[in-house]
Amino acid sequence: MIRGWYIGASGMNAQQNRLDAISNNLANVDTAGYKKDISVSKNFSELLIRRASFDGVYPTSAGSADGAPIIGKLGLGVETNESFTDFQQGSFRATEGRTDVAFGGKGFFAVETPLGERYTRDGNFILGKEGILETKDGYPVLGEGGYIRLSNDRITINEDGMITSEDNEVIDRFKVVRFDNERYLKKMGSNLYSTNDIAGPAHIAEGAERPRFLQGYIETSNVNVVNEMVQMIEVNRAYEANQKTITSEDSMMGTLWGKTAVYSGR
């Protein structure tokens, strides 16, 4: 019976992790370029239960049978296997802002932070006080020539990410990077990502890998509110089911201990 407590508790923990991911997704439904998190659970290895008191010999002339016939399987609970980010493309929303930019396809903008180079899909940029193109949090956006310096926001951005001034002078081209395993990028807050050994080093997207840019648009979150709410209801019901399992196990254990105490008294 004690095993039932642990099985129920493992299910509650797994559902809590799912709920955390869903809650974070819903909180960022209006965050430009946000990519939803998905929590994946797996079951522990199952035990195959067999009868231990059967000798495997039938009392007829049919011969012998399996010495330990199968009764069934006993599950040992679940655990959170991984939480990963779904980088599916979000839709585009027109802003008419000259420094707003989105792109269709895979890849990330590169920005400079105090912790080093980081990456984002949020193209809601602003022109900083020093004439540097920045994110809303004040991190410089990187072009292939370094910081993107503008004299004003009257710029043009073509499909390749090339930035030109109002005098048709080329200023720079957005640095867009790709990764071998982008699924394993780590979220750093402020809609930024960092790479690691599993995701692989960043490399500049060129040729067919380079996405197409749209000026005056931003990419919206790829969170579907309806789907997330349905999953939240699912999680709550699964959590309650595991909770009832623990309550039932506790009740049966209390009954067993009570009877054991009575018999011991006799």
PDB file of C-alpha atoms in Angstrom:
ATOM      1  CA  MET A   1       0.000   0.000   0.000  1.00  0.00           C
ATOM      2  CA  ILE A   2       2.885   2.330   0.745  1.00  0.00           C
ATOM      3  CA  ARG A   3       3.898   1.978  -2.898  1.00  0.00           C
ATOM      4  CA  GLY A   4       0.526   3.503  -3.819  1.00  0.00           C
ATOM      5  CA  TRP A   5       1.427   6.670  -1.924  1.00  0.00           C
ATOM      6  CA  TYR A   6       4.625   7.086  -3.915  1.00  0.00           C
ATOM      7  CA  ILE A   7       2.912   6.342  -7.226  1.00  0.00           C
ATOM      8  CA  GLY A   8       0.239   8.945  -6.512  1.00  0.00           C
ATOM      9  CA  ALA A   9       2.824  11.476  -5.336  1.00  0.00           C
ATOM     10  CA  SER A  10       4.935  10.991  -8.478  1.00  0.00           C
ATOM     11  CA  GLY A  11       1.851  11.631 -10.606  1.00  0.00           C
ATOM     12  CA  MET A  12       1.091  14.821  -8.668  1.00  0.00           C
ATOM     13  CA  ASN A  13       4.657  16.059  -9.131  1.00  0.00           C
ATOM     14  CA  ALA A  14       4.537  15.382 -12.871  1.00  0.00           C
ATOM     15  CA  GLN A  15       1.226  17.225 -13.236  1.00  0.00           C
ATOM     16  CA  GLN A  16       2.593  20.158 -11.217  1.00  0.00           C
ATOM     17  CA  ASN A  17       5.474  20.466 -13.680  1.00  0.00           C
ATOM     18  CA  ARG A  18       3.006  20.431 -16.573  1.00  0.00           C
ATOM     19  CA  LEU A  19       0.923  23.086 -14.857  1.00  0.00           C
ATOM     20  CA  ASP A  20       4.000  25.298 -14.366  1.00  0.00           C
ATOM     21  CA  ALA A  21       4.768  25.140 -18.089  1.00  0.00           C
ATOM     22  CA  ILE A  22       1.154  25.858 -19.082  1.00  0.00           C
ATOM     23  CA  SER A  23       0.899  28.776 -16.644  1.00  0.00           C
ATOM     24  CA  ASN A  24       4.073  30.320 -18.033  1.00  0.00           C
ATOM     25  CA  ASN A  25       2.748  29.910 -21.572  1.00  0.00           C
ATOM     26  CA  LEU A  26      -0.522  31.643 -20.725  1.00  0.00           C
ATOM     27  CA  ALA A  27       1.333  34.457 -18.937  1.00  0.00           C
ATOM     28  CA  ASN A  28       3.316  35.129 -22.126  1.00  0.00           C
ATOM     29  CA  VAL A  29       0.534  34.803 -24.681  1.00  0.00           C
ATOM     30  CA  ASP A  30       0.972  38.483 -25.633  1.00  0.00           C
ATOM     31  CA  THR A  31       4.798  38.455 -25.559  1.00  0.00           C
ATOM     32  CA  ALA A  32       6.231  39.026 -29.033  1.00  0.00           C
ATOM     33  CA  GLY A  33       8.304  36.114 -30.283  1.00  0.00           C
ATOM     34  CA  TYR A  34       7.587  33.957 -27.233  1.00  0.00           C
ATOM     35  CA  LYS A  35       7.825  30.184 -27.780  1.00  0.00           C
ATOM     36  CA  LYS A  36       5.777  27.859 -25.608  1.00  0.00           C
ATOM     37  CA  ASP A  37       7.222  25.253 -23.244  1.00  0.00           C
ATOM     38  CA  ILE A  38       6.079  21.639 -23.238  1.00  0.00           C
ATOM     39  CA  SER A  39       6.567  19.263 -20.302  1.00  0.00           C
ATOM     40  CA  VAL A  40       6.891  15.564 -21.193  1.00  0.00           C
ATOM     41  CA  SER A  41       6.390  12.764 -18.649  1.00  0.00           C
ATOM     42  CA  LYS A  42       7.285   9.093 -18.789  1.00  0.00           C
ATOM     43  CA  ASN A  43       6.354   6.099 -16.671  1.00  0.00           C
ATOM     44  CA  PHE A  44       8.853   4.189 -14.564  1.00  0.00           C
ATOM     45  CA  SER A  45       9.588   0.645 -15.668  1.00  0.00           C
ATOM     46  CA  GLU A  46       6.682  -1.709 -15.105  1.00  0.00           C
ATOM     47  CA  LEU A  47       6.877  -4.924 -13.077  1.00  0.00           C
ATOM     48  CA  LEU A  48       5.400  -8.074 -14.566  1.00  0.00           C
ATOM     49  CA  ILE A  49       3.511  -9.816 -11.756  1.00  0.00           C
ATOM     50  CA  ARG A  50       3.386 -13.632 -11.726  1.00  0.00           C
ATOM     51  CA  ARG A  51       1.810 -16.101  -9.294  1.00  0.00           C
ATOM     52  CA  ALA A  52       4.440 -17.313  -6.883  1.00  0.00           C
ATOM     53  CA  SER A  53       2.535 -20.293  -5.372  1.00  0.00           C
ATOM     54  CA  PHE A  54       1.763 -22.195  -8.587  1.00  0.00           C
ATOM     55  CA  ASP A  55       4.003 -25.168  -9.412  1.00  0.00           C
ATOM     56  CA  GLY A  56       3.188 -25.148 -13.111  1.00  0.00           C
ATOM     57  CA  VAL A  57       1.918 -28.743 -13.276  1.00  0.00           C
ATOM     58  CA  TYR A  58      -1.724 -29.346 -14.134  1.00  0.00           C
ATOM     59  CA  PRO A  59      -3.457 -32.270 -12.360  1.00  0.00           C
ATOM     60  CA  THR A  60      -4.559 -33.690 -15.721  1.00  0.00           C
ATOM     61  CA  SER A  61      -2.637 -35.296 -18.543  1.00  0.00           C
ATOM     62  CA  ALA A  62      -2.348 -31.959 -20.310  1.00  0.00           C
ATOM     63  CA  GLY A  63       1.263 -31.700 -19.189  1.00  0.00           C
ATOM     64  CA  SER A  64       3.092 -28.798 -17.550  1.00  0.00           C
ATOM     65  CA  ALA A  65       2.395 -25.118 -18.026  1.00  0.00           C
ATOM     66  CA  ASP A  66       4.203 -21.887 -17.261  1.00  0.00           C
ATOM     67  CA  GLY A  67       5.587 -22.288 -13.759  1.00  0.00           C
ATOM     68  CA  ALA A  68       4.540 -18.718 -12.894  1.00  0.00           C
ATOM     69  CA  PRO A  69       1.488 -17.607 -14.898  1.00  0.00           C
ATOM     70  CA  ILE A  70       1.220 -13.875 -15.504  1.00  0.00           C
ATOM     71  CA  ILE A  71      -1.213 -11.958 -13.322  1.00  0.00           C
ATOM     72  CA  GLY A  72      -0.630  -8.524 -14.825  1.00  0.00           C
ATOM     73  CA  LYS A  73       1.579  -5.462 -14.745  1.00  0.00           C
ATOM     74  CA  LEU A  74       2.252  -3.180 -11.825  1.00  0.00           C
ATOM     75  CA  GLY A  75       3.053   0.433 -12.650  1.00  0.00           C
ATOM     76  CA  LEU A  76       5.610   2.268 -10.539  1.00  0.00           C
ATOM     77  CA  GLY A  77       4.540   5.858 -11.182  1.00  0.00           C
ATOM     78  CA  VAL A  78       5.675   8.599 -13.545  1.00  0.00           C
ATOM     79  CA  GLU A  79       8.313  11.296 -13.681  1.00  0.00           C
ATOM     80  CA  THR A  80       8.919  14.396 -15.760  1.00  0.00           C
ATOM     81  CA  ASN A  81      11.169  13.278 -18.587  1.00  0.00           C
ATOM     82  CA  GLU A  82      11.973  16.702 -20.054  1.00  0.00           C
ATOM     83  CA  SER A  83      10.688  20.198 -20.627  1.00  0.00           C
ATOM     84  CA  PHE A  84      11.434  21.644 -24.035  1.00  0.00           C
ATOM     85  CA  THR A  85      10.557  24.717 -26.073  1.00  0.00           C
ATOM     86  CA  ASP A  86       8.362  24.442 -29.148  1.00  0.00           C
ATOM     87  CA  PHE A  87       9.841  26.792 -31.764  1.00  0.00           C
ATOM     88  CA  GLN A  88       6.894  26.559 -34.152  1.00  0.00           C
ATOM     89  CA  GLN A  89       6.402  29.774 -36.124  1.00  0.00           C
ATOM     90  CA  GLY A  90       4.052  32.354 -34.602  1.00  0.00           C
ATOM     91  CA  SER A  91       1.782  34.566 -36.693  1.00  0.00           C
ATOM     92  CA  PHE A  92       2.700  38.106 -37.790  1.00  0.00           C
ATOM     93  CA  ARG A  93       1.118  41.288 -36.476  1.00  0.00           C
ATOM     94  CA  ALA A  94       1.473  44.615 -38.256  1.00  0.00           C
ATOM     95  CA  THR A  95       2.801  47.487 -36.119  1.00  0.00           C
ATOM     96  CA  GLU A  96       3.929  49.957 -38.817  1.00  0.00           C
ATOM     97  CA  GLY A  97       6.995  50.633 -36.643  1.00  0.00           C
ATOM     98  CA  ARG A  98      10.065  51.209 -38.799  1.00  0.00           C
ATOM     99  CA  THR A  99      12.333  49.454 -36.306  1.00  0.00           C
ATOM    100  CA  ASP A 100       9.991  46.495 -35.827  1.00  0.00           C
ATOM    101  CA  VAL A 101      10.995  43.444 -37.801  1.00  0.00           C
ATOM    102  CA  ALA A 102       9.945  39.812 -38.016  1.00  0.00           C
ATOM    103  CA  PHE A 103      11.102  36.922 -40.128  1.00  0.00           C
ATOM    104  CA  GLY A 104       9.518  33.746 -41.370  1.00  0.00           C
ATOM    105  CA  GLY A 105      11.433  30.531 -40.831  1.00  0.00           C
ATOM    106  CA  LYS A 106      13.972  29.311 -38.329  1.00  0.00           C
ATOM    107  CA  GLY A 107      16.686  31.427 -36.762  1.00  0.00           C
ATOM    108  CA  PHE A 108      17.312  34.008 -34.064  1.00  0.00           C
ATOM    109  CA  PHE A 109      18.369  37.627 -33.751  1.00  0.00           C
ATOM    110  CA  ALA A 110      21.654  38.049 -31.872  1.00  0.00           C
ATOM    111  CA  VAL A 111      21.858  40.625 -29.075  1.00  0.00           C
ATOM    112  CA  GLU A 112      24.667  41.707 -26.766  1.00  0.00           C
ATOM    113  CA  THR A 113      24.095  41.378 -22.996  1.00  0.00           C
ATOM    114  CA  PRO A 114      26.360  41.747 -19.934  1.00  0.00           C
ATOM    115  CA  LEU A 115      26.542  37.923 -19.891  1.00  0.00           C
ATOM    116  CA  GLY A 116      27.602  37.708 -23.530  1.00  0.00           C
ATOM    117  CA  GLU A 117      25.776  37.098 -26.771  1.00  0.00           C
ATOM    118  CA  ARG A 118      22.180  35.929 -26.424  1.00  0.00           C
ATOM    119  CA  TYR A 119      19.421  35.167 -28.921  1.00  0.00           C
ATOM    120  CA  THR A 120      15.778  36.118 -29.406  1.00  0.00           C
ATOM    121  CA  ARG A 121      12.830  35.948 -31.804  1.00  0.00           C
ATOM    122  CA  ASP A 122      11.385  39.220 -30.517  1.00  0.00           C
ATOM    123  CA  GLY A 123      11.894  41.854 -33.217  1.00  0.00           C
ATOM    124  CA  ASN A 124      10.161  44.664 -31.345  1.00  0.00           C
ATOM    125  CA  PHE A 125      13.241  46.916 -31.413  1.00  0.00           C
ATOM    126  CA  ILE A 126      13.731  50.572 -30.498  1.00  0.00           C
ATOM    127  CA  LEU A 127      16.280  53.234 -31.343  1.00  0.00           C
ATOM    128  CA  GLY A 128      18.381  53.878 -28.227  1.00  0.00           C
ATOM    129  CA  LYS A 129      19.647  57.216 -26.961  1.00  0.00           C
ATOM    130  CA  GLU A 130      23.091  56.618 -28.460  1.00  0.00           C
ATOM    131  CA  GLY A 131      21.670  55.785 -31.881  1.00  0.00           C
ATOM    132  CA  ILE A 132      22.032  52.017 -31.379  1.00  0.00           C
ATOM    133  CA  LEU A 133      19.223  49.616 -32.282  1.00  0.00           C
ATOM    134  CA  GLU A 134      18.188  47.896 -29.064  1.00  0.00           C
ATOM    135  CA  THR A 135      15.673  45.480 -27.585  1.00  0.00           C
ATOM    136  CA  LYS A 136      12.992  46.824 -25.251  1.00  0.00           C
ATOM    137  CA  ASP A 137      15.258  45.866 -22.330  1.00  0.00           C
ATOM    138  CA  GLY A 138      18.126  47.971 -23.695  1.00  0.00           C
ATOM    139  CA  TYR A 139      20.321  45.214 -25.147  1.00  0.00           C
ATOM    140  CA  PRO A 140      22.073  46.171 -28.421  1.00  0.00           C
ATOM    141  CA  VAL A 141      20.938  44.228 -31.473  1.00  0.00           C
ATOM    142  CA  LEU A 142      23.839  42.845 -33.478  1.00  0.00           C
ATOM    143  CA  GLY A 143      24.412  43.177 -37.180  1.00  0.00           C
ATOM    144  CA  GLU A 144      27.102  41.337 -39.067  1.00  0.00           C
ATOM    145  CA  GLY A 145      29.333  44.375 -38.505  1.00  0.00           C
ATOM    146  CA  GLY A 146      28.644  44.703 -34.770  1.00  0.00           C
ATOM    147  CA  TYR A 147      26.226  47.169 -33.163  1.00  0.00           C
ATOM    148  CA  ILE A 148      23.648  48.587 -35.584  1.00  0.00           C
ATOM    149  CA  ARG A 149      24.048  52.386 -35.400  1.00  0.00           C
ATOM    150  CA  LEU A 150      21.325  54.582 -36.878  1.00  0.00           C
ATOM    151  CA  SER A 151      21.046  58.335 -37.221  1.00  0.00           C
ATOM    152  CA  ASN A 152      17.229  58.080 -37.190  1.00  0.00           C
ATOM    153  CA  ASP A 153      14.480  55.501 -37.565  1.00  0.00           C
ATOM    154  CA  ARG A 154      13.769  56.302 -41.202  1.00  0.00           C
ATOM    155  CA  ILE A 155      15.297  53.079 -42.417  1.00  0.00           C
ATOM    156  CA  THR A 156      14.365  50.358 -44.866  1.00  0.00           C
ATOM    157  CA  ILE A 157      14.837  46.645 -44.230  1.00  0.00           C
ATOM    158  CA  ASN A 158      14.658  44.316 -47.211  1.00  0.00           C
ATOM    159  CA  GLU A 159      13.779  40.607 -47.298  1.00  0.00           C
ATOM    160  CA  ASP A 160      17.387  39.625 -46.681  1.00  0.00           C
ATOM    161  CA  GLY A 161      17.641  41.716 -43.518  1.00  0.00           C
ATOM    162  CA  MET A 162      19.760  44.433 -45.122  1.00  0.00           C
ATOM    163  CA  ILE A 163      19.285  47.823 -43.462  1.00  0.00           C
ATOM    164  CA  THR A 164      19.546  50.982 -45.568  1.00  0.00           C
ATOM    165  CA  SER A 165      19.153  54.635 -44.616  1.00  0.00           C
ATOM    166  CA  GLU A 166      16.753  57.141 -46.159  1.00  0.00           C
ATOM    167  CA  ASP A 167      19.617  58.102 -48.490  1.00  0.00           C
ATOM    168  CA  ASN A 168      19.757  54.492 -49.699  1.00  0.00           C
ATOM    169  CA  GLU A 169      23.076  53.941 -47.933  1.00  0.00           C
ATOM    170  CA  VAL A 170      23.708  50.415 -46.644  1.00  0.00           C
ATOM    171  CA  ILE A 171      24.094  50.471 -42.852  1.00  0.00           C
ATOM    172  CA  ASP A 172      24.378  46.795 -41.943  1.00  0.00           C
ATOM    173  CA  ARG A 173      22.641  43.433 -42.196  1.00  0.00           C
ATOM    174  CA  PHE A 174      20.951  41.693 -39.279  1.00  0.00           C
ATOM    175  CA  LYS A 175      22.991  38.896 -37.768  1.00  0.00           C
ATOM    176  CA  VAL A 176      20.724  35.849 -37.800  1.00  0.00           C
ATOM    177  CA  VAL A 177      22.010  32.625 -36.295  1.00  0.00           C
ATOM    178  CA  ARG A 178      20.985  28.976 -36.370  1.00  0.00           C
ATOM    179  CA  PHE A 179      21.776  25.981 -34.164  1.00  0.00           C
ATOM    180  CA  ASP A 180      22.139  22.262 -34.818  1.00  0.00           C
ATOM    181  CA  ASN A 181      19.654  21.396 -32.036  1.00  0.00           C
ATOM    182  CA  GLU A 182      17.691  24.545 -31.263  1.00  0.00           C
ATOM    183  CA  ARG A 183      15.182  22.528 -29.191  1.00  0.00           C
ATOM    184  CA  TYR A 184      17.729  22.453 -26.363  1.00  0.00           C
ATOM    185  CA  LEU A 185      18.359  26.197 -26.148  1.00  0.00           C
ATOM    186  CA  LYS A 186      17.927  27.497 -22.611  1.00  0.00           C
ATOM    187  CA  LYS A 187      15.542  30.319 -21.741  1.00  0.00           C
ATOM    188  CA  MET A 188      17.303  33.132 -19.875  1.00  0.00           C
ATOM    189  CA  GLY A 189      14.394  35.517 -19.185  1.00  0.00           C
ATOM    190  CA  SER A 190      13.609  38.764 -21.038  1.00  0.00           C
ATOM    191  CA  ASN A 191      12.666  36.587 -24.045  1.00  0.00           C
ATOM    192  CA  LEU A 192      16.325  35.610 -24.547  1.00  0.00           C
ATOM    193  CA  TYR A 193      17.991  32.248 -25.110  1.00  0.00           C
ATOM    194  CA  SER A 194      21.500  30.953 -24.526  1.00  0.00           C
ATOM    195  CA  THR A 195      23.162  27.987 -26.167  1.00  0.00           C
ATOM    196  CA  ASN A 196      24.883  24.972 -24.623  1.00  0.00           C
ATOM    197  CA  ASP A 197      26.834  21.885 -25.657  1.00  0.00           C
ATOM    198  CA  ILE A 198      23.696  19.999 -26.700  1.00  0.00           C
ATOM    199  CA  ALA A 199      22.222  22.819 -28.811  1.00  0.00           C
ATOM    200  CA  GLY A 200      25.625  23.435 -30.374  1.00  0.00           C
ATOM    201  CA  PRO A 201      27.410  26.679 -31.266  1.00  0.00           C
ATOM    202  CA  ALA A 202      25.631  29.455 -33.121  1.00  0.00           C
ATOM    203  CA  HIS A 203      26.396  29.821 -36.823  1.00  0.00           C
ATOM    204  CA  ILE A 204      25.308  32.629 -39.124  1.00  0.00           C
ATOM    205  CA  ALA A 205      22.377  31.687 -41.351  1.00  0.00           C
ATOM    206  CA  GLU A 206      23.193  32.030 -45.027  1.00  0.00           C
ATOM    207  CA  GLY A 207      21.653  30.925 -48.298  1.00  0.00           C
ATOM    208  CA  ALA A 208      18.633  28.665 -47.921  1.00  0.00           C
ATOM    209  CA  GLU A 209      18.973  28.781 -44.134  1.00  0.00           C
ATOM    210  CA  ARG A 210      18.434  32.531 -43.985  1.00  0.00           C
ATOM    211  CA  PRO A 211      14.811  33.550 -43.281  1.00  0.00           C
ATOM    212  CA  ARG A 212      12.806  36.235 -45.087  1.00  0.00           C
ATOM    213  CA  PHE A 213      12.346  39.553 -43.232  1.00  0.00           C
ATOM    214  CA  LEU A 214       9.263  41.738 -42.880  1.00  0.00           C
ATOM    215  CA  GLN A 215       9.622  45.349 -41.758  1.00  0.00           C
ATOM    216  CA  GLY A 216       6.820  46.863 -39.689  1.00  0.00           C
ATOM    217  CA  TYR A 217       5.727  43.500 -38.268  1.00  0.00           C
ATOM    218  CA  ILE A 218       6.441  41.480 -35.151  1.00  0.00           C
ATOM    219  CA  GLU A 219       6.043  37.763 -34.608  1.00  0.00           C
ATOM    220  CA  THR A 220       3.424  36.972 -31.981  1.00  0.00           C
ATOM    221  CA  SER A 221       3.557  34.192 -29.404  1.00  0.00           C
ATOM    222  CA  ASN A 222       2.896  30.680 -30.693  1.00  0.00           C
ATOM    223  CA  VAL A 223       0.722  29.909 -27.652  1.00  0.00           C
ATOM    224  CA  ASN A 224      -2.844  28.810 -28.435  1.00  0.00           C
ATOM    225  CA  VAL A 225      -4.931  29.966 -25.467  1.00  0.00           C
ATOM    226  CA  VAL A 226      -7.741  27.455 -26.053  1.00  0.00           C
ATOM    227  CA  ASN A 227      -5.367  24.483 -26.228  1.00  0.00           C
ATOM    228  CA  GLU A 228      -3.519  25.611 -23.125  1.00  0.00           C
ATOM    229  CA  MET A 229      -6.764  26.005 -21.165  1.00  0.00           C
ATOM    230  CA  VAL A 230      -7.909  22.521 -22.215  1.00  0.00           C
ATOM    231  CA  GLN A 231      -4.577  21.104 -21.070  1.00  0.00           C
ATOM    232  CA  MET A 232      -4.873  22.975 -17.779  1.00  0.00           C
ATOM    233  CA  ILE A 233      -8.255  21.316 -17.117  1.00  0.00           C
ATOM    234  CA  GLU A 234      -6.670  17.977 -18.036  1.00  0.00           C
ATOM    235  CA  VAL A 235      -3.830  18.551 -15.585  1.00  0.00           C
ATOM    236  CA  ASN A 236      -6.179  19.545 -12.762  1.00  0.00           C
ATOM    237  CA  ARG A 237      -8.254  16.405 -13.205  1.00  0.00           C
ATOM    238  CA  ALA A 238      -5.194  14.161 -13.331  1.00  0.00           C
ATOM    239  CA  TYR A 239      -3.814  15.874 -10.225  1.00  0.00           C
ATOM    240  CA  GLU A 240      -7.086  15.339  -8.358  1.00  0.00           C
ATOM    241  CA  ALA A 241      -7.169  11.668  -9.420  1.00  0.00           C
ATOM    242  CA  ASN A 242      -3.680  11.105  -7.992  1.00  0.00           C
ATOM    243  CA  GLN A 243      -4.670  12.981  -4.847  1.00  0.00           C
ATOM    244  CA  LYS A 244      -7.702  10.696  -4.374  1.00  0.00           C
ATOM    245  CA  THR A 245      -5.450   7.677  -4.871  1.00  0.00           C
ATOM    246  CA  ILE A 246      -3.254   8.782  -1.976  1.00  0.00           C
ATOM    247  CA  THR A 247      -6.328   9.491   0.190  1.00  0.00           C
ATOM    248  CA  SER A 248      -7.752   6.029  -0.544  1.00  0.00           C
ATOM    249  CA  GLU A 249      -4.423   4.351   0.174  1.00  0.00           C
ATOM    250  CA  ASP A 250      -4.175   6.255   3.443  1.00  0.00           C
ATOM    251  CA  SER A 251      -7.679   5.211   4.427  1.00  0.00           C
ATOM    252  CA  MET A 252      -6.962   1.531   3.689  1.00  0.00           C
ATOM    253  CA  MET A 253      -3.689   1.688   5.594  1.00  0.00           C
ATOM    254  CA  GLY A 254      -5.466   3.270   8.572  1.00  0.00           C
ATOM    255  CA  THR A 255      -8.038   0.451   8.523  1.00  0.00           C
ATOM    256  CA  LEU A 256      -5.290  -2.179   8.319  1.00  0.00           C
ATOM    257  CA  TRP A 257      -3.362  -0.694  11.203  1.00  0.00           C
ATOM    258  CA  GLY A 258      -6.543  -0.460  13.272  1.00  0.00           C
ATOM    259  CA  LYS A 259      -7.356  -4.142  12.752  1.00  0.00           C
ATOM    260  CA  THR A 260      -3.765  -5.128  13.414  1.00  0.00           C
ATOM    261  CA  ALA A 261      -3.899  -3.285  16.725  1.00  0.00           C
ATOM    262  CA  VAL A 262      -7.165  -5.047  17.655  1.00  0.00           C
ATOM    263  CA  TYR A 263      -5.788  -8.516  16.822  1.00  0.00           C
ATOM    264  CA  SER A 264      -2.581  -7.781  18.702  1.00  0.00           C
ATOM    265  CA  GLY A 265      -4.667  -6.852  21.758  1.00  0.00           C
ATOM    266  CA  ARG A 266      -6.346 -10.239  21.688  1.00  0.00           C
TER     267      ARG A 266
END
